[in-house]
Amino acid sequence: MMFVLHRVLREWNRTGDKWAHLPDVGDWIRQPEQSIVLTASLLVCCIIQVWLRVPDVMMVFGLVCGTLYHVSTNDYFAWFAYFFMLTKIAGLRPKFGPDEWTCLRDAFNLLTLIISRSYNIPALTLVQLLEYQLRKVSRRSKLPLLSIIFLYYLHASSTFFLLGNSNAISSIDVSAGFAAVPFYFAPLHGFLILAHTYAGPIFWMASLAQVVGSMLDNRSLLLTVTMLLLIDGVFLLITLTNVTLQRRHLFIWTVFAPKVLYKCVGSWLVSFSVMVALKTTLI
């Protein structure tokens, strides 16, 4: 099942210089003549996401409103979805546990649903199904902690590209920062653009916090964040070393420099997530 989901996601958004010119599912489904297929896929995705969160009535209403926003392009539905999301976050306790991390992850998923393009929502749903399957497999197989951390980190890195991003700065969707926002407020727009660009990595890091928090004590949590920072630091070191070696390359500013920028921001998000986890779990 996981291999099938990976393959579909790979065909949904083709990024990179080798595959960007090839047609993909995302390009096909957003064509005007495929509007019925897109609407039907949005409704199916809504049903799947509601099924994943059936006990949470607040999130179910938020998901329905978010889906109706994309179907009807009426901002009022998005405002209702924002309201349900903020209400859910406001009910969090200062000390985080597995339930709080699940709530925070679901609230972020709702935010991502609102600000994403309509044709990319099925890809987001497939990513959530992939995490659900990985969580089931890890529990059934009783995978070691290090293996779970490594798998979630690799999925976080790959999902960045599977959702349509690339190493080019031009792939940033600026319109996501203005989704159903009727006023101009630069910090808010910047936050929404950042959340949209790194939707995949943030989702996987929040899911990892929920999985680890449900099975470990504080001492093991410290080991988890240490290994996570170590893995991320190794990949960052590899990226910086590669850029240093290629510093005289003809495309240093168009290819390698954006890669460093994306990787540094991603590492900052990982470090920030670790600090939030330590602050909210160990108080």
GROMACS .gro file of C-alpha atoms in nm:
model
  283
    1MET     CA    1   0.000   0.000   0.000
    2MET     CA    2   0.279   0.242   0.090
    3PHE     CA    3   0.461   0.173  -0.238
    4VAL     CA    4   0.141   0.246  -0.432
    5LEU     CA    5   0.093   0.576  -0.248
    6HIS     CA    6   0.455   0.672  -0.316
    7ARG     CA    7   0.417   0.598  -0.685
    8VAL     CA    8   0.096   0.800  -0.719
    9LEU     CA    9   0.254   1.094  -0.535
   10ARG     CA   10   0.557   1.075  -0.763
   11GLU     CA   11   0.331   1.102  -1.067
   12TRP     CA   12   0.121   1.382  -0.918
   13ASN     CA   13   0.390   1.651  -0.921
   14ARG     CA   14   0.700   1.614  -1.135
   15THR     CA   15   0.970   1.856  -1.022
   16GLY     CA   16   1.336   1.897  -1.110
   17ASP     CA   17   1.509   1.977  -1.436
   18LYS     CA   18   1.486   1.618  -1.562
   19TRP     CA   19   1.110   1.577  -1.516
   20ALA     CA   20   0.958   1.928  -1.503
   21HIS     CA   21   0.880   1.922  -1.876
   22LEU     CA   22   0.686   1.595  -1.849
   23PRO     CA   23   0.307   1.599  -1.795
   24ASP     CA   24   0.185   1.493  -1.453
   25VAL     CA   25  -0.147   1.426  -1.282
   26GLY     CA   26  -0.155   1.771  -1.123
   27ASP     CA   27  -0.130   1.941  -1.462
   28TRP     CA   28  -0.402   1.718  -1.607
   29ILE     CA   29  -0.655   1.753  -1.325
   30ARG     CA   30  -0.642   2.133  -1.315
   31GLN     CA   31  -0.738   2.172  -1.679
   32PRO     CA   32  -1.077   2.347  -1.724
   33GLU     CA   33  -1.234   2.045  -1.894
   34GLN     CA   34  -1.148   1.829  -1.591
   35SER     CA   35  -1.337   2.045  -1.340
   36ILE     CA   36  -1.586   1.766  -1.264
   37VAL     CA   37  -1.303   1.521  -1.192
   38LEU     CA   38  -1.136   1.778  -0.966
   39THR     CA   39  -1.457   1.843  -0.773
   40ALA     CA   40  -1.520   1.470  -0.730
   41SER     CA   41  -1.163   1.416  -0.609
   42LEU     CA   42  -1.203   1.697  -0.355
   43LEU     CA   43  -1.517   1.535  -0.216
   44VAL     CA   44  -1.343   1.196  -0.194
   45CYS     CA   45  -1.047   1.356  -0.016
   46CYS     CA   46  -1.286   1.524   0.228
   47ILE     CA   47  -1.445   1.187   0.307
   48ILE     CA   48  -1.102   1.027   0.363
   49GLN     CA   49  -0.982   1.305   0.591
   50VAL     CA   50  -1.308   1.300   0.787
   51TRP     CA   51  -1.266   0.922   0.825
   52LEU     CA   52  -0.918   0.978   0.967
   53ARG     CA   53  -1.057   1.219   1.228
   54VAL     CA   54  -1.410   1.093   1.296
   55PRO     CA   55  -1.409   1.145   1.678
   56ASP     CA   56  -1.305   1.511   1.643
   57VAL     CA   57  -1.626   1.696   1.555
   58MET     CA   58  -1.454   2.036   1.541
   59MET     CA   59  -1.202   1.917   1.285
   60VAL     CA   60  -1.471   1.744   1.080
   61PHE     CA   61  -1.664   2.071   1.046
   62GLY     CA   62  -1.340   2.251   0.961
   63LEU     CA   63  -1.253   1.999   0.690
   64VAL     CA   64  -1.599   2.024   0.537
   65CYS     CA   65  -1.579   2.405   0.531
   66GLY     CA   66  -1.229   2.393   0.384
   67THR     CA   67  -1.344   2.162   0.107
   68LEU     CA   68  -1.649   2.376   0.032
   69TYR     CA   69  -1.419   2.677   0.006
   70HIS     CA   70  -1.229   2.513  -0.280
   71VAL     CA   71  -1.544   2.384  -0.448
   72SER     CA   72  -1.734   2.714  -0.434
   73THR     CA   73  -1.443   2.965  -0.401
   74ASN     CA   74  -1.648   3.144  -0.134
   75ASP     CA   75  -1.427   3.306   0.130
   76TYR     CA   76  -1.691   3.263   0.400
   77PHE     CA   77  -1.627   2.889   0.411
   78ALA     CA   78  -1.255   2.954   0.456
   79TRP     CA   79  -1.326   3.195   0.742
   80PHE     CA   80  -1.534   2.928   0.916
   81ALA     CA   81  -1.249   2.680   0.867
   82TYR     CA   82  -1.003   2.933   1.014
   83PHE     CA   83  -1.239   2.975   1.311
   84PHE     CA   84  -1.256   2.600   1.379
   85MET     CA   85  -0.878   2.575   1.350
   86LEU     CA   86  -0.811   2.861   1.594
   87THR     CA   87  -1.072   2.729   1.836
   88LYS     CA   88  -0.898   2.391   1.833
   89ILE     CA   89  -0.557   2.546   1.900
   90ALA     CA   90  -0.694   2.766   2.179
   91GLY     CA   91  -0.800   2.456   2.371
   92LEU     CA   92  -0.448   2.313   2.395
   93ARG     CA   93  -0.294   2.259   2.738
   94PRO     CA   94   0.047   2.414   2.823
   95LYS     CA   95   0.199   2.068   2.879
   96PHE     CA   96   0.190   1.872   2.554
   97GLY     CA   97   0.115   1.503   2.528
   98PRO     CA   98   0.023   1.275   2.238
   99ASP     CA   99  -0.331   1.419   2.222
  100GLU     CA  100  -0.202   1.777   2.205
  101TRP     CA  101   0.044   1.693   1.927
  102THR     CA  102  -0.233   1.517   1.736
  103CYS     CA  103  -0.454   1.824   1.775
  104LEU     CA  104  -0.176   2.056   1.660
  105ARG     CA  105  -0.100   1.836   1.360
  106ASP     CA  106  -0.467   1.819   1.259
  107ALA     CA  107  -0.502   2.197   1.294
  108PHE     CA  108  -0.201   2.243   1.067
  109ASN     CA  109  -0.352   1.999   0.816
  110LEU     CA  110  -0.666   2.212   0.811
  111LEU     CA  111  -0.458   2.525   0.753
  112THR     CA  112  -0.275   2.351   0.469
  113LEU     CA  113  -0.608   2.247   0.319
  114ILE     CA  114  -0.723   2.609   0.309
  115ILE     CA  115  -0.411   2.767   0.160
  116SER     CA  116  -0.323   2.493  -0.091
  117ARG     CA  117  -0.422   2.484  -0.455
  118SER     CA  118  -0.728   2.272  -0.527
  119TYR     CA  119  -0.541   2.029  -0.752
  120ASN     CA  120  -0.284   1.963  -0.477
  121ILE     CA  121  -0.534   1.863  -0.206
  122PRO     CA  122  -0.549   1.499  -0.325
  123ALA     CA  123  -0.170   1.486  -0.290
  124LEU     CA  124  -0.199   1.618   0.067
  125THR     CA  125  -0.456   1.350   0.144
  126LEU     CA  126  -0.229   1.079   0.004
  127VAL     CA  127   0.054   1.205   0.226
  128GLN     CA  128  -0.171   1.174   0.531
  129LEU     CA  129  -0.270   0.822   0.427
  130LEU     CA  130   0.098   0.739   0.382
  131GLU     CA  131   0.176   0.855   0.737
  132TYR     CA  132  -0.119   0.656   0.868
  133GLN     CA  133   0.010   0.340   0.699
  134LEU     CA  134   0.366   0.401   0.819
  135ARG     CA  135   0.245   0.444   1.176
  136LYS     CA  136   0.054   0.115   1.156
  137VAL     CA  137   0.354  -0.069   1.011
  138SER     CA  138   0.595   0.072   1.271
  139ARG     CA  139   0.366  -0.035   1.555
  140ARG     CA  140   0.300  -0.379   1.411
  141SER     CA  141   0.666  -0.444   1.330
  142LYS     CA  142   0.792  -0.282   1.652
  143LEU     CA  143   1.058  -0.088   1.466
  144PRO     CA  144   1.351   0.054   1.667
  145LEU     CA  145   1.328   0.418   1.765
  146LEU     CA  146   1.615   0.521   1.539
  147SER     CA  147   1.448   0.358   1.238
  148ILE     CA  148   1.122   0.544   1.306
  149ILE     CA  149   1.305   0.877   1.334
  150PHE     CA  150   1.500   0.815   1.014
  151LEU     CA  151   1.191   0.707   0.816
  152TYR     CA  152   0.990   1.010   0.925
  153TYR     CA  153   1.279   1.243   0.843
  154LEU     CA  154   1.322   1.094   0.495
  155HIS     CA  155   0.950   1.124   0.429
  156ALA     CA  156   0.959   1.485   0.548
  157SER     CA  157   1.238   1.563   0.302
  158SER     CA  158   1.077   1.381   0.008
  159THR     CA  159   0.729   1.526   0.067
  160PHE     CA  160   0.873   1.874   0.015
  161PHE     CA  161   0.921   1.780  -0.352
  162LEU     CA  162   0.619   1.551  -0.384
  163LEU     CA  163   0.389   1.846  -0.313
  164GLY     CA  164   0.524   2.040  -0.610
  165ASN     CA  165   0.820   2.230  -0.466
  166SER     CA  166   1.167   2.236  -0.617
  167ASN     CA  167   1.505   2.395  -0.551
  168ALA     CA  168   1.404   2.696  -0.761
  169ILE     CA  169   1.285   3.008  -0.579
  170SER     CA  170   1.020   3.051  -0.850
  171SER     CA  171   0.836   2.742  -0.722
  172ILE     CA  172   0.723   2.931  -0.409
  173ASP     CA  173   0.347   2.994  -0.434
  174VAL     CA  174   0.308   3.350  -0.306
  175SER     CA  175  -0.071   3.340  -0.350
  176ALA     CA  176  -0.093   3.094  -0.059
  177GLY     CA  177  -0.018   3.381   0.177
  178PHE     CA  178  -0.335   3.562   0.070
  179ALA     CA  179  -0.583   3.272   0.077
  180ALA     CA  180  -0.913   3.414   0.205
  181VAL     CA  181  -0.728   3.693   0.389
  182PRO     CA  182  -0.917   4.020   0.324
  183PHE     CA  183  -0.645   4.252   0.460
  184TYR     CA  184  -0.272   4.308   0.429
  185PHE     CA  185  -0.049   4.204   0.718
  186ALA     CA  186   0.303   4.112   0.611
  187PRO     CA  187   0.391   3.876   0.903
  188LEU     CA  188   0.069   3.678   0.850
  189HIS     CA  189   0.126   3.648   0.476
  190GLY     CA  190   0.486   3.541   0.535
  191PHE     CA  191   0.374   3.277   0.784
  192LEU     CA  192   0.115   3.135   0.544
  193ILE     CA  193   0.367   3.121   0.258
  194LEU     CA  194   0.616   2.945   0.486
  195ALA     CA  195   0.349   2.700   0.605
  196HIS     CA  196   0.249   2.623   0.246
  197THR     CA  197   0.605   2.577   0.123
  198TYR     CA  198   0.707   2.348   0.410
  199ALA     CA  199   0.368   2.181   0.461
  200GLY     CA  200   0.512   1.833   0.411
  201PRO     CA  201   0.811   1.859   0.649
  202ILE     CA  202   0.605   2.029   0.921
  203PHE     CA  203   0.335   1.761   0.897
  204TRP     CA  204   0.587   1.477   0.931
  205MET     CA  205   0.769   1.644   1.222
  206ALA     CA  206   0.440   1.696   1.408
  207SER     CA  207   0.343   1.335   1.335
  208LEU     CA  208   0.679   1.215   1.465
  209ALA     CA  209   0.628   1.413   1.786
  210GLN     CA  210   0.286   1.251   1.828
  211VAL     CA  211   0.422   0.899   1.769
  212VAL     CA  212   0.724   0.941   1.995
  213GLY     CA  213   0.522   1.112   2.268
  214SER     CA  214   0.280   0.822   2.285
  215MET     CA  215   0.546   0.558   2.346
  216LEU     CA  216   0.837   0.714   2.534
  217ASP     CA  217   0.935   0.890   2.855
  218ASN     CA  218   1.124   1.218   2.891
  219ARG     CA  219   1.466   1.055   2.883
  220SER     CA  220   1.388   0.881   2.556
  221LEU     CA  221   1.247   1.206   2.420
  222LEU     CA  222   1.586   1.370   2.473
  223LEU     CA  223   1.747   1.085   2.281
  224THR     CA  224   1.494   1.130   2.002
  225VAL     CA  225   1.555   1.501   1.953
  226THR     CA  226   1.930   1.445   1.972
  227MET     CA  227   1.919   1.188   1.692
  228LEU     CA  228   1.684   1.408   1.487
  229LEU     CA  229   1.920   1.705   1.513
  230LEU     CA  230   2.216   1.481   1.431
  231ILE     CA  231   2.052   1.342   1.116
  232ASP     CA  232   1.946   1.688   1.001
  233GLY     CA  233   2.292   1.827   1.078
  234VAL     CA  234   2.459   1.557   0.867
  235PHE     CA  235   2.238   1.636   0.566
  236LEU     CA  236   2.300   2.009   0.614
  237LEU     CA  237   2.676   1.948   0.629
  238ILE     CA  238   2.660   1.746   0.307
  239THR     CA  239   2.469   2.027   0.135
  240LEU     CA  240   2.712   2.296   0.250
  241THR     CA  241   3.012   2.085   0.151
  242ASN     CA  242   2.868   2.028  -0.195
  243VAL     CA  243   2.803   2.399  -0.243
  244THR     CA  244   3.153   2.485  -0.125
  245LEU     CA  245   3.306   2.245  -0.375
  246GLN     CA  246   3.084   2.383  -0.653
  247ARG     CA  247   3.130   2.750  -0.561
  248ARG     CA  248   3.285   2.831  -0.901
  249HIS     CA  249   3.014   2.650  -1.094
  250LEU     CA  250   2.835   2.845  -1.365
  251PHE     CA  251   2.494   2.793  -1.198
  252ILE     CA  252   2.600   2.852  -0.838
  253TRP     CA  253   2.342   3.129  -0.785
  254THR     CA  254   2.054   2.968  -0.975
  255VAL     CA  255   2.090   2.604  -0.864
  256PHE     CA  256   2.309   2.559  -0.559
  257ALA     CA  257   2.236   2.880  -0.365
  258PRO     CA  258   1.855   2.823  -0.358
  259LYS     CA  259   1.922   2.468  -0.237
  260VAL     CA  260   2.121   2.606   0.057
  261LEU     CA  261   1.845   2.855   0.133
  262TYR     CA  262   1.574   2.587   0.136
  263LYS     CA  263   1.789   2.351   0.344
  264CYS     CA  264   1.879   2.619   0.601
  265VAL     CA  265   1.514   2.717   0.646
  266GLY     CA  266   1.420   2.350   0.676
  267SER     CA  267   1.690   2.295   0.940
  268TRP     CA  268   1.564   2.599   1.128
  269LEU     CA  269   1.213   2.453   1.129
  270VAL     CA  270   1.347   2.122   1.263
  271SER     CA  271   1.538   2.302   1.539
  272PHE     CA  272   1.235   2.515   1.623
  273SER     CA  273   1.016   2.205   1.640
  274VAL     CA  274   1.265   2.041   1.876
  275MET     CA  275   1.268   2.344   2.104
  276VAL     CA  276   0.887   2.355   2.112
  277ALA     CA  277   0.875   1.982   2.189
  278LEU     CA  278   1.122   2.015   2.476
  279LYS     CA  279   0.955   2.326   2.616
  280THR     CA  280   0.600   2.190   2.606
  281THR     CA  281   0.677   1.831   2.707
  282LEU     CA  282   0.931   1.874   2.986
  283ILE     CA  283   0.767   2.161   3.178
   0.00000   0.00000   0.00000
